[in-house]
Coordinates of C-alpha atoms in Angstrom, one line a residue:
X1 CA 1.6 8.1 18.4
X2 CA 0.0 10.7 16.2
X3 CA 1.9 13.2 14.0
X4 CA 1.6 16.9 14.6
X5 CA 0.9 19.6 12.0
X6 CA 4.6 20.7 12.3
X7 CA 5.8 17.3 11.3
X8 CA 6.5 16.8 7.5
X9 CA 3.5 15.9 5.3
X10 CA 3.9 12.6 3.6
X11 CA 2.7 11.9 0.0
X12 CA 2.3 8.6 -1.9
X13 CA 0.7 7.8 -5.2
X14 CA -1.3 4.6 -6.0
X15 CA -0.4 3.2 -9.4
X16 CA -3.0 1.1 -11.1
X17 CA -3.3 0.4 -14.8
X18 CA -3.6 3.6 -16.8
X19 CA -5.3 5.4 -13.9
X20 CA -8.2 5.0 -11.5
X21 CA -11.0 6.1 -13.8
X22 CA -12.1 3.0 -15.8
X23 CA -12.1 4.9 -19.1
X24 CA -8.6 6.4 -18.5
X25 CA -7.0 3.9 -21.0
X26 CA -8.9 5.7 -23.8
X27 CA -7.3 9.1 -23.1
X28 CA -4.7 10.2 -25.7
X29 CA -2.1 10.5 -23.0
X30 CA -2.6 6.9 -21.8
X31 CA -0.2 4.2 -23.0
X32 CA -2.5 1.1 -22.9
X33 CA -0.2 -0.9 -25.4
X34 CA 2.6 -0.6 -22.9
X35 CA 0.8 -1.6 -19.7
X36 CA 2.6 -5.0 -19.5
X37 CA 6.1 -3.5 -20.2
X38 CA 8.5 -2.7 -17.5
X39 CA 9.4 0.7 -19.1
X40 CA 5.9 2.0 -18.6
X41 CA 6.0 1.4 -14.9
X42 CA 9.6 2.6 -14.6
X43 CA 8.5 5.9 -16.2
X44 CA 5.7 6.4 -13.8
X45 CA 7.9 5.7 -10.7
X46 CA 10.6 8.0 -12.1
X47 CA 8.1 10.8 -12.3
X48 CA 6.9 10.1 -8.8
X49 CA 10.5 10.1 -7.6
X50 CA 11.1 13.4 -9.4
X51 CA 8.3 14.8 -7.3
X52 CA 10.1 13.6 -4.1
X53 CA 7.1 11.4 -3.1
X54 CA 7.6 9.1 -0.1
X55 CA 6.5 6.0 -2.0
X56 CA 4.3 4.5 -4.7
X57 CA 1.9 1.5 -4.2
X58 CA 1.2 -1.0 -6.9
X59 CA -2.2 -2.6 -7.1
X60 CA -2.6 -6.3 -7.4
X61 CA -5.2 -9.0 -7.1
X62 CA -5.9 -12.7 -7.4
X63 CA -8.6 -12.3 -10.1
X64 CA -9.3 -9.9 -13.0
X65 CA -10.4 -6.4 -12.1
X66 CA -14.1 -6.0 -11.9
X67 CA -16.7 -3.2 -11.6
X68 CA -18.5 -5.4 -9.1
X69 CA -17.0 -5.4 -5.7
X70 CA -17.2 -9.2 -4.9
X71 CA -17.5 -10.9 -8.3
X72 CA -16.3 -10.8 -11.8
X73 CA -18.1 -8.7 -14.4
X74 CA -17.0 -10.1 -17.7
X75 CA -16.4 -6.7 -19.2
X76 CA -14.1 -6.2 -22.1
X77 CA -14.2 -2.4 -22.4
X78 CA -12.0 -1.7 -19.4
X79 CA -8.4 -2.6 -18.5
X80 CA -8.1 -6.2 -17.4
X81 CA -5.0 -8.1 -16.3
X82 CA -2.0 -7.1 -14.2
X83 CA 1.7 -7.8 -13.8
X84 CA 2.7 -9.3 -10.4
X85 CA 3.1 -6.3 -8.1
X86 CA 6.1 -7.7 -6.1
X87 CA 8.0 -8.8 -9.2
X88 CA 7.3 -5.4 -10.8
X89 CA 8.6 -3.5 -7.8
X90 CA 11.8 -5.7 -7.8
X91 CA 12.3 -4.9 -11.5
X92 CA 12.0 -1.2 -11.0
X93 CA 14.0 -1.0 -7.7
X94 CA 17.4 -0.7 -9.4
X95 CA 16.2 2.1 -11.6
X96 CA 15.3 4.3 -8.6
X97 CA 17.3 5.7 -5.7
X98 CA 15.1 7.2 -3.0
X99 CA 11.4 6.4 -3.4
X100 CA 9.7 3.7 -1.5
X101 CA 8.2 0.7 -3.4
X102 CA 5.1 -0.8 -1.8
X103 CA 3.4 -3.7 -3.8
X104 CA 0.0 -5.0 -2.8
X105 CA 0.1 -8.5 -1.5
X106 CA -3.1 -10.4 -1.2
X107 CA -2.9 -12.3 2.1
X108 CA -5.9 -14.6 1.5
X109 CA -5.0 -17.9 -0.2
X110 CA -1.2 -17.1 -0.2
X111 CA 1.5 -18.2 2.2
X112 CA 3.2 -15.8 4.6
X113 CA 6.5 -17.6 4.2
X114 CA 6.6 -16.8 0.5
X115 CA 5.6 -13.2 0.9
X116 CA 8.0 -12.6 3.8
X117 CA 10.9 -13.9 1.5
X118 CA 9.7 -11.9 -1.5
X119 CA 9.4 -8.6 0.4
X120 CA 12.7 -9.2 2.2
X121 CA 14.3 -9.7 -1.2
X122 CA 12.7 -6.5 -2.5
X123 CA 14.2 -4.7 0.5
X124 CA 17.6 -6.1 -0.3
X125 CA 17.3 -5.2 -4.0
X126 CA 16.2 -1.7 -3.2
X127 CA 18.6 -1.2 -0.3
X128 CA 15.9 -0.5 2.2
X129 CA 13.0 1.0 0.3
X130 CA 10.4 -1.9 0.4
X131 CA 7.0 -2.1 2.0
X132 CA 3.9 -4.1 1.4
X133 CA 0.2 -3.3 1.3
X134 CA -1.7 -6.3 2.9
X135 CA -5.1 -6.9 1.3
X136 CA -7.8 -9.6 1.8
X137 CA -10.1 -11.0 -0.8
X138 CA -13.7 -12.2 -0.1
X139 CA -14.4 -13.1 -3.7
X140 CA -15.5 -16.7 -4.2
X141 CA -14.2 -16.8 -7.8
X142 CA -10.7 -16.0 -6.5
X143 CA -10.9 -18.8 -3.9
X144 CA -11.7 -21.1 -6.8
X145 CA -8.2 -20.4 -8.3
X146 CA -6.6 -22.2 -5.4
X147 CA -9.2 -24.9 -4.5
X148 CA -8.1 -25.1 -0.9
X149 CA -11.3 -23.6 0.6
X150 CA -14.5 -21.9 -0.4
X151 CA -15.7 -18.4 0.6
X152 CA -19.5 -18.0 0.7
X153 CA -21.0 -15.4 -1.7
X154 CA -21.6 -12.0 0.1
X155 CA -24.1 -9.6 -1.3
X156 CA -23.0 -6.7 0.9
X157 CA -20.7 -6.2 3.9
X158 CA -23.6 -5.0 6.0
X159 CA -25.2 -8.3 6.9
X160 CA -24.2 -10.2 10.0
X161 CA -23.1 -13.3 8.0
X162 CA -20.9 -11.2 5.8
X163 CA -19.3 -9.4 8.7
X164 CA -18.4 -12.8 10.3
X165 CA -16.7 -13.9 7.1
X166 CA -14.8 -10.6 6.6
X167 CA -13.8 -10.4 10.3
X168 CA -12.4 -13.9 10.1
X169 CA -10.4 -12.9 6.9
X170 CA -9.0 -9.8 8.7
X171 CA -8.1 -11.9 11.8
X172 CA -6.3 -14.2 9.4
X173 CA -4.5 -11.2 7.8
X174 CA -3.3 -10.1 11.3
X175 CA -1.8 -13.5 11.9
X176 CA -0.3 -13.5 8.4
X177 CA 1.5 -10.2 9.0
X178 CA 2.6 -11.4 12.4
X179 CA 4.2 -14.5 10.8
X180 CA 5.8 -12.3 8.1
X181 CA 7.3 -9.9 10.7
X182 CA 8.6 -12.8 12.8
X183 CA 10.3 -14.3 9.7
X184 CA 12.0 -11.0 8.9
X185 CA 13.5 -11.2 12.4
X186 CA 14.4 -14.8 12.2
X187 CA 17.9 -13.9 11.1
X188 CA 19.8 -11.6 13.3
X189 CA 21.6 -8.7 11.6
X190 CA 25.0 -10.2 12.0
X191 CA 24.0 -13.8 11.3
X192 CA 26.3 -13.9 8.2
X193 CA 30.0 -14.3 9.1
X194 CA 31.3 -14.9 5.6
X195 CA 34.8 -15.8 6.8
X196 CA 36.5 -17.6 4.0
X197 CA 39.6 -18.4 6.2
X198 CA 37.7 -20.3 8.8
X199 CA 35.0 -21.6 6.4
X200 CA 32.2 -20.1 8.5
X201 CA 29.5 -18.4 6.4
X202 CA 26.6 -18.3 9.0
X203 CA 26.4 -18.2 12.7
X204 CA 23.7 -20.8 13.3
X205 CA 23.0 -19.5 16.8
X206 CA 21.8 -16.3 15.1
X207 CA 19.1 -18.0 13.1
X208 CA 15.9 -18.5 15.0
X209 CA 12.8 -20.7 14.8
X210 CA 9.7 -18.5 15.1
X211 CA 7.5 -21.5 16.1
X212 CA 4.3 -19.6 15.3
X213 CA 1.1 -21.6 16.1
X214 CA -2.2 -19.9 15.5
X215 CA -5.7 -20.7 14.2
X216 CA -4.7 -19.9 10.6
X217 CA -1.0 -20.7 10.4
X218 CA 1.7 -23.0 11.8
X219 CA 5.1 -21.8 10.7
X220 CA 8.4 -23.0 12.2
X221 CA 11.0 -20.8 10.4
X222 CA 13.6 -19.5 10.1
X223 CA 13.4 -17.7 6.8
X224 CA 15.9 -18.5 4.1
X225 CA 16.5 -14.8 3.4
X226 CA 18.7 -12.7 5.7
X227 CA 17.1 -9.9 7.7
X228 CA 16.0 -7.0 5.4
X229 CA 18.1 -3.8 5.4
X230 CA 15.2 -2.0 7.2
X231 CA 14.9 -4.7 9.7
X232 CA 11.2 -4.6 9.2
X233 CA 9.9 -3.3 5.8
X234 CA 6.9 -1.0 6.0
X235 CA 3.5 -2.7 6.4
X236 CA 0.4 -0.9 5.2
X237 CA -3.3 -1.6 4.7
X238 CA -6.4 0.1 3.3
X239 CA -9.2 0.3 5.9
X240 CA -12.8 1.5 5.6
X241 CA -14.4 0.5 8.9
X242 CA -13.8 -0.8 12.4
X243 CA -12.6 -4.4 11.6
X244 CA -9.8 -3.3 9.2
X245 CA -9.0 -0.3 11.4
X246 CA -8.2 -3.0 14.0
X247 CA -5.8 -4.7 11.6
X248 CA -4.1 -1.4 11.0
X249 CA -3.8 -0.7 14.7
X250 CA -2.4 -4.2 15.5
X251 CA 0.0 -4.7 12.6
X252 CA 0.6 -1.8 10.3
X253 CA 2.9 1.2 10.0
X254 CA 0.5 3.0 7.7
X255 CA -3.2 2.8 7.4
X256 CA -4.9 4.3 4.3
X257 CA -8.4 5.6 5.1
X258 CA -11.2 7.2 3.1
X259 CA -12.8 10.1 4.9
X260 CA -15.5 12.2 3.3
X261 CA -14.4 15.5 5.0
X262 CA -12.2 16.8 7.9
X263 CA -14.7 15.9 10.6
X264 CA -14.9 12.3 9.3
X265 CA -11.1 12.1 9.1
X266 CA -10.9 13.3 12.8
X267 CA -13.3 10.6 13.9
X268 CA -11.5 7.9 11.9
X269 CA -8.1 8.9 13.4
X270 CA -9.6 8.8 16.9
X271 CA -11.0 5.3 16.4
X272 CA -7.6 4.0 15.0
X273 CA -5.7 5.6 17.9
X274 CA -8.1 4.0 20.4
X275 CA -7.6 0.6 18.7
X276 CA -3.8 1.2 18.7
X277 CA -3.8 1.8 22.4
X278 CA -5.9 -1.3 23.0
X279 CA -3.4 -3.3 20.9
X280 CA -0.5 -2.1 23.2
X281 CA 1.1 0.0 20.5
X282 CA 0.4 3.5 21.7
X283 CA 4.1 4.3 21.9
X284 CA 4.7 3.4 18.2
X285 CA 4.5 5.7 15.2
X286 CA 1.4 4.7 13.1
X287 CA 0.7 6.9 10.1
X288 CA -2.9 7.4 9.0
X289 CA -3.0 8.5 5.3
X290 CA -6.1 9.8 3.6
X291 CA -6.9 8.3 0.2
X292 CA -8.2 10.6 -2.6
X293 CA -8.9 10.1 -6.3
X294 CA -7.7 13.2 -8.1
X295 CA -8.6 15.0 -11.3
X296 CA -6.1 17.9 -11.4
X297 CA -6.0 20.8 -13.9
X298 CA -4.9 24.4 -13.8
X299 CA -8.5 25.4 -14.4
X300 CA -11.3 23.7 -12.3
X301 CA -13.6 23.8 -15.2
X302 CA -11.1 21.8 -17.3
X303 CA -10.9 19.1 -14.5
X304 CA -14.7 18.9 -14.4
X305 CA -15.0 18.6 -18.2
X306 CA -12.3 15.9 -18.2
X307 CA -14.2 13.9 -15.6
X308 CA -17.5 14.3 -17.5
X309 CA -15.8 13.2 -20.8
X310 CA -14.4 10.1 -19.1
X311 CA -17.7 9.3 -17.5
X312 CA -19.4 9.5 -21.0
X313 CA -16.8 7.1 -22.4
X314 CA -17.4 4.7 -19.5
X315 CA -21.2 5.0 -19.9
X316 CA -21.7 5.6 -16.2
X317 CA -20.6 8.2 -13.6
X318 CA -17.4 7.1 -11.8
X319 CA -17.8 6.3 -8.2
X320 CA -15.1 5.3 -5.7
X321 CA -14.6 4.1 -2.1
X322 CA -12.5 7.3 -1.6
X323 CA -13.5 10.9 -2.0
X324 CA -13.1 12.2 -5.6
X325 CA -11.3 15.5 -5.8
X326 CA -11.8 17.7 -8.9
X327 CA -9.9 21.0 -9.1
X328 CA -6.5 22.7 -9.2
X329 CA -3.3 21.7 -7.4
X330 CA -3.7 24.8 -5.1
X331 CA -7.3 23.7 -4.2
X332 CA -6.0 20.2 -3.4
X333 CA -3.2 21.7 -1.3
X334 CA -5.9 23.6 0.7
X335 CA -7.9 20.3 1.3
X336 CA -4.8 18.4 2.3
X337 CA -3.8 21.0 4.9
X338 CA -7.4 21.0 6.2
X339 CA -7.4 17.2 6.6
X340 CA -3.9 17.2 8.0
X341 CA -5.1 19.4 10.8
X342 CA -7.7 16.7 11.6
X343 CA -4.9 14.3 12.4
X344 CA -3.8 12.7 9.1
X345 CA -0.1 12.5 8.6
X346 CA -0.1 11.9 4.9
X347 CA -2.0 11.1 1.8
X348 CA -2.1 8.4 -0.9
X349 CA -3.4 10.0 -4.1
X350 CA -5.0 8.0 -6.8
X351 CA -4.5 9.7 -10.2
X352 CA -7.7 9.4 -12.3
X353 CA -5.5 9.4 -15.5
X354 CA -1.9 8.5 -14.8
X355 CA -0.6 10.1 -18.0
X356 CA -2.1 13.4 -16.9
X357 CA -2.7 13.5 -13.1
X358 CA 0.6 12.0 -11.9
X359 CA 2.5 14.9 -13.5
X360 CA -0.1 17.3 -12.1
X361 CA 0.8 16.0 -8.6
X362 CA 4.6 16.1 -9.0
X363 CA 4.8 19.4 -11.0
X364 CA 1.8 21.2 -9.7
X365 CA 0.8 20.0 -6.2
X366 CA 4.3 19.4 -4.9
X367 CA 5.7 22.9 -5.8
X368 CA 2.5 24.4 -4.2
X369 CA 3.0 22.4 -1.0
X370 CA 6.7 23.4 -1.0
X371 CA 5.8 27.1 -1.3
X372 CA 3.7 26.6 1.8
X373 CA 6.6 24.9 3.7
X374 CA 4.5 21.8 3.9
X375 CA 6.6 19.3 1.9
X376 CA 10.3 18.3 1.5
X377 CA 12.6 20.0 -1.1
X378 CA 15.0 17.0 -1.1
X379 CA 15.0 13.4 0.0
X380 CA 16.4 13.4 3.6
X381 CA 16.7 9.6 4.1
X382 CA 18.0 6.5 2.3
X383 CA 15.3 4.1 3.4
X384 CA 11.5 4.1 3.4
X385 CA 11.4 3.9 7.2
X386 CA 13.7 6.9 7.3
X387 CA 11.5 8.9 5.0
X388 CA 8.5 8.1 7.2
X389 CA 10.3 8.9 10.5
X390 CA 10.1 5.2 11.6
X391 CA 13.0 3.9 13.7
X392 CA 14.8 0.7 12.6
X393 CA 13.4 -1.8 15.0
X394 CA 15.5 -4.1 17.2
X395 CA 15.4 -7.8 16.3
X396 CA 12.9 -9.5 18.7
X397 CA 15.0 -12.7 18.8
X398 CA 18.4 -11.2 19.4
X399 CA 20.0 -11.9 22.8
X400 CA 19.8 -9.0 25.1

């Protein structure tokens, strides 16, 4: 089910290190000494919440960041190392009231039982504002951290052998999310009785085995964590081509995509909607968000100069899987409205320098969109599903 231009525009920000440009940590406004302190992240999320954004995502991985897509690079001149995204989101949850918290969870090599429990816990801690961003990894060096299987080295995704490996990883991801979702439903909403007088804490008939048997997982259940406040926390995934589009269509509430322009966005949305229909989910709301890296300044020349200065510090021009936008908040608002008319219902913005571009989003872009009647002026819901216009789903195991 697609959104219409009259429906509210959704905005999220992707938080990663000091920003998405690899030299961002060398900017005077960056706080590289605080990167592994909770206060740094709490300040970023507080700024995003001040801007009334729907949610923030936290990047994560199973290996050090790298300038090479599928292997480590050994570099020491860029930010390396991360805090655990789920634990970080749980630490920040009590410091916020409205904004959604969506940590990245790598679904290759990890167990769906653990992630289901962790995200359910985050939803309880945040009183209904949790989500997850499911991500695969095809890096052999990350497989070596676990020692349970090997993943062959891939030079590029274009080869047939590489596509087979990656398609299998995405099929595994779809099963993984299915297990996670079933575990969230394995406790009915009223499974806890907590009646001290009778000594009954749980109604055992309202805890359910999920009995999932698939090619990748065999999980009996039930979970050990009660059903999350949202019923189902929000599931999202980044997708660049048909196979991950299929994962989004089968299992996600939000897909992040990387169009070059409005026509490309229109084609991507059409492909995802077709896959959504094929997956039997045509009647469900599935948001498609455009990802953009942003350099925002009041003067376009200043934004261009800042990007050039950062590129010089990095020693190479910055490239990204997503389109790189350089300009003013008003110019970005124009682009977002153009892409929205192509069928996107929201955007996940990646600030090039968090210390600069996040505030440019919340204090420049947001007021501009508000003036145009395109963005909220107050939070209108208490849960992330509510902010996104997603109904709270019925429990699949509850008796009719």
